[in-house]
C-alpha positions as a LaTeX table, in Angstrom:
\begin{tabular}{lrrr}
\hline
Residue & $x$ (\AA) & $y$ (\AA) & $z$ (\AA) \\
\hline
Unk1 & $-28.12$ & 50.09 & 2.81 \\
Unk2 & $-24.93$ & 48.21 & 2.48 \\
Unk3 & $-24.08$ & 44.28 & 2.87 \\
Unk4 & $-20.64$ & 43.78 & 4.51 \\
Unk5 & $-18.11$ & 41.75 & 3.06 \\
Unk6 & $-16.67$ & 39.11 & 6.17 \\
Unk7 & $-13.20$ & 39.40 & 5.46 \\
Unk8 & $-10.24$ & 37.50 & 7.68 \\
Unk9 & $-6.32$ & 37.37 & 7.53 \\
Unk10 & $-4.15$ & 34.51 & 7.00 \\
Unk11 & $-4.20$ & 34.04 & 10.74 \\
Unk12 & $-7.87$ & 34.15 & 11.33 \\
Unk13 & $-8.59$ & 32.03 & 8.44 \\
Unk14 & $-6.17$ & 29.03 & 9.86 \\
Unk15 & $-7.86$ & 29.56 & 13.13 \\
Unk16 & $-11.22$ & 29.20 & 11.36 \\
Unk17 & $-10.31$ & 26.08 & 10.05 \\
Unk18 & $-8.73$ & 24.65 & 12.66 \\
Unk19 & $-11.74$ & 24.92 & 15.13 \\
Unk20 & $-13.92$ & 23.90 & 12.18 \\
Unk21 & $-11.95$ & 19.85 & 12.28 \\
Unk22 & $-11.77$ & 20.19 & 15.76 \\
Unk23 & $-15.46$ & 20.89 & 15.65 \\
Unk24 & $-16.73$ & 18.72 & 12.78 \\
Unk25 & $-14.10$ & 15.77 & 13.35 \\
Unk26 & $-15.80$ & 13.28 & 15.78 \\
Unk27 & $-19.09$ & 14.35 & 13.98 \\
Unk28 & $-18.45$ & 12.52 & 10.88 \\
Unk29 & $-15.82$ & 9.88 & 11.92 \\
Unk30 & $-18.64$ & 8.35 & 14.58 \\
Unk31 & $-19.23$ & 4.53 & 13.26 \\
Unk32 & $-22.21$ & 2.71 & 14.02 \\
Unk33 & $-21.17$ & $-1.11$ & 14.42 \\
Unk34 & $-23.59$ & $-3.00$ & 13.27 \\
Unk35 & $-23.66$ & $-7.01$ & 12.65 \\
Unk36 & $-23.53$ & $-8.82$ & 8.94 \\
Unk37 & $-23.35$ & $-11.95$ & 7.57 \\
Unk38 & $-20.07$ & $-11.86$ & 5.20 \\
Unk39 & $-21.17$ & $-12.43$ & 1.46 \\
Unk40 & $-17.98$ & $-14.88$ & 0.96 \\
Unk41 & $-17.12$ & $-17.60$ & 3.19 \\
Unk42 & $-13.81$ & $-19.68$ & 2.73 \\
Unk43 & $-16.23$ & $-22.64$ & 1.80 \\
Unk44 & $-18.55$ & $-19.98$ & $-1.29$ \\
Unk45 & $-15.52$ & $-17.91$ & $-2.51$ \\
Unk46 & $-13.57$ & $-20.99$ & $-4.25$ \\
Unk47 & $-16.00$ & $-21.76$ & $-6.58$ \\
Unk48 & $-17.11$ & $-18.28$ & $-7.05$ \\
Unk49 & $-13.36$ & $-17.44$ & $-8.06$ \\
Unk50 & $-13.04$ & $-20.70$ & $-10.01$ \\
Unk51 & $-15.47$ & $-19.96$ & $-12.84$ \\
Unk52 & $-14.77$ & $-16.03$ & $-12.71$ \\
Unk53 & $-11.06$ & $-16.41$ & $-13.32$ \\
Unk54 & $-11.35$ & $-19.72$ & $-15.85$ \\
Unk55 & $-13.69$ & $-17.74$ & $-17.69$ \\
Unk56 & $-11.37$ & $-14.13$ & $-17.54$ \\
Unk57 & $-8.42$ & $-16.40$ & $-18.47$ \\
Unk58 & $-10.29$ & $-17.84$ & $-21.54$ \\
Unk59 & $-11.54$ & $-14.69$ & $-22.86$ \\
Unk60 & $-8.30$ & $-12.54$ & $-22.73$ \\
Unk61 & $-6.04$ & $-15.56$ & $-23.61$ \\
Unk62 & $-3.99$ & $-16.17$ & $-20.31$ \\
Unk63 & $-2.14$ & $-19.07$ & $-20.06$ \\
Unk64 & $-1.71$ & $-18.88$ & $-16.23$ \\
Unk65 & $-2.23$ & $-16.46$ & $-13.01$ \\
Unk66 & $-2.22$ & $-16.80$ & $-9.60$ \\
Unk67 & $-4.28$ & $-15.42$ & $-7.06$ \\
Unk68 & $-4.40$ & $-14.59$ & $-2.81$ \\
Unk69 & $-7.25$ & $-12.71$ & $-1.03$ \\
Unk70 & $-5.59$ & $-11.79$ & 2.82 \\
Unk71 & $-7.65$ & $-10.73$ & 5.69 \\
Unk72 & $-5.90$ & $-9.23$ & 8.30 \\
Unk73 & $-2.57$ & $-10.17$ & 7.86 \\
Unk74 & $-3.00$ & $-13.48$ & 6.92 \\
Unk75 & $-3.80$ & $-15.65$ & 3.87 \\
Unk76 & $-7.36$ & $-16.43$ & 3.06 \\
Unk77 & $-7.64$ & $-17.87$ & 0.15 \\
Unk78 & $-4.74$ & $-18.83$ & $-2.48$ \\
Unk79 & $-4.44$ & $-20.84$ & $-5.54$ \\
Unk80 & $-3.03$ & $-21.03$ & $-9.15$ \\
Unk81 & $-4.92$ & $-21.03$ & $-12.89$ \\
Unk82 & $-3.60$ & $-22.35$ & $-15.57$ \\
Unk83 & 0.01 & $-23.76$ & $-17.18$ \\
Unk84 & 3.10 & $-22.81$ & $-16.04$ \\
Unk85 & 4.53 & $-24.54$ & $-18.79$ \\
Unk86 & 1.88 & $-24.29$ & $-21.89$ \\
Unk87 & 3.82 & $-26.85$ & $-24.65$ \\
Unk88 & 4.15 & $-29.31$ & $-22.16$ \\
Unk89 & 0.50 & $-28.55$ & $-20.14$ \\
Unk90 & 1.76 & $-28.00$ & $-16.55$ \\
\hline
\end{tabular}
């Protein structure tokens, strides 16, 4: 007894494909909506990002960064760590 081979063309195998994403698609791109509280608020994520970035700025030696966190197109959260001037601490 023999077991066939399925073999296709270049044609057939685009074909394939194509009706495979056609097929599979909306299958996996289907999003359940579903409800959460946000982890950060505007009033947690200040001093959350206060002692994280003090503390990253201490241990790799910067003198000064600046940070911004936007949500949909507009400006969340934004402030600046450190000197910009470190001999004359400003």
């Amino acid at each position: 007894m023999k077991i066939g081979y399925l073999f296709l063309n270049k044609h057939q195998l685009i074909l394939l494909a194509l009706f495979l994403s056609l097929i599979i698609g909306p299958i996996t791109s289907a999003q359940i909506k579903t409800e959460s509280t946000p982890y950060f608020t505007k009033e947690n994520i200040e001093p959350f990002l206060d002692s994280l970035i003090t503390s990253l700025m201490k241990e790799q030696n910067i003198i000064g960064c600046g940070i911004s966190i936007v949500n949909d197109s507009s400006i969340a959260f934004s402030k600046g760590y450190g000197y910009s001037d470190l001999e004359n601490k400003n």
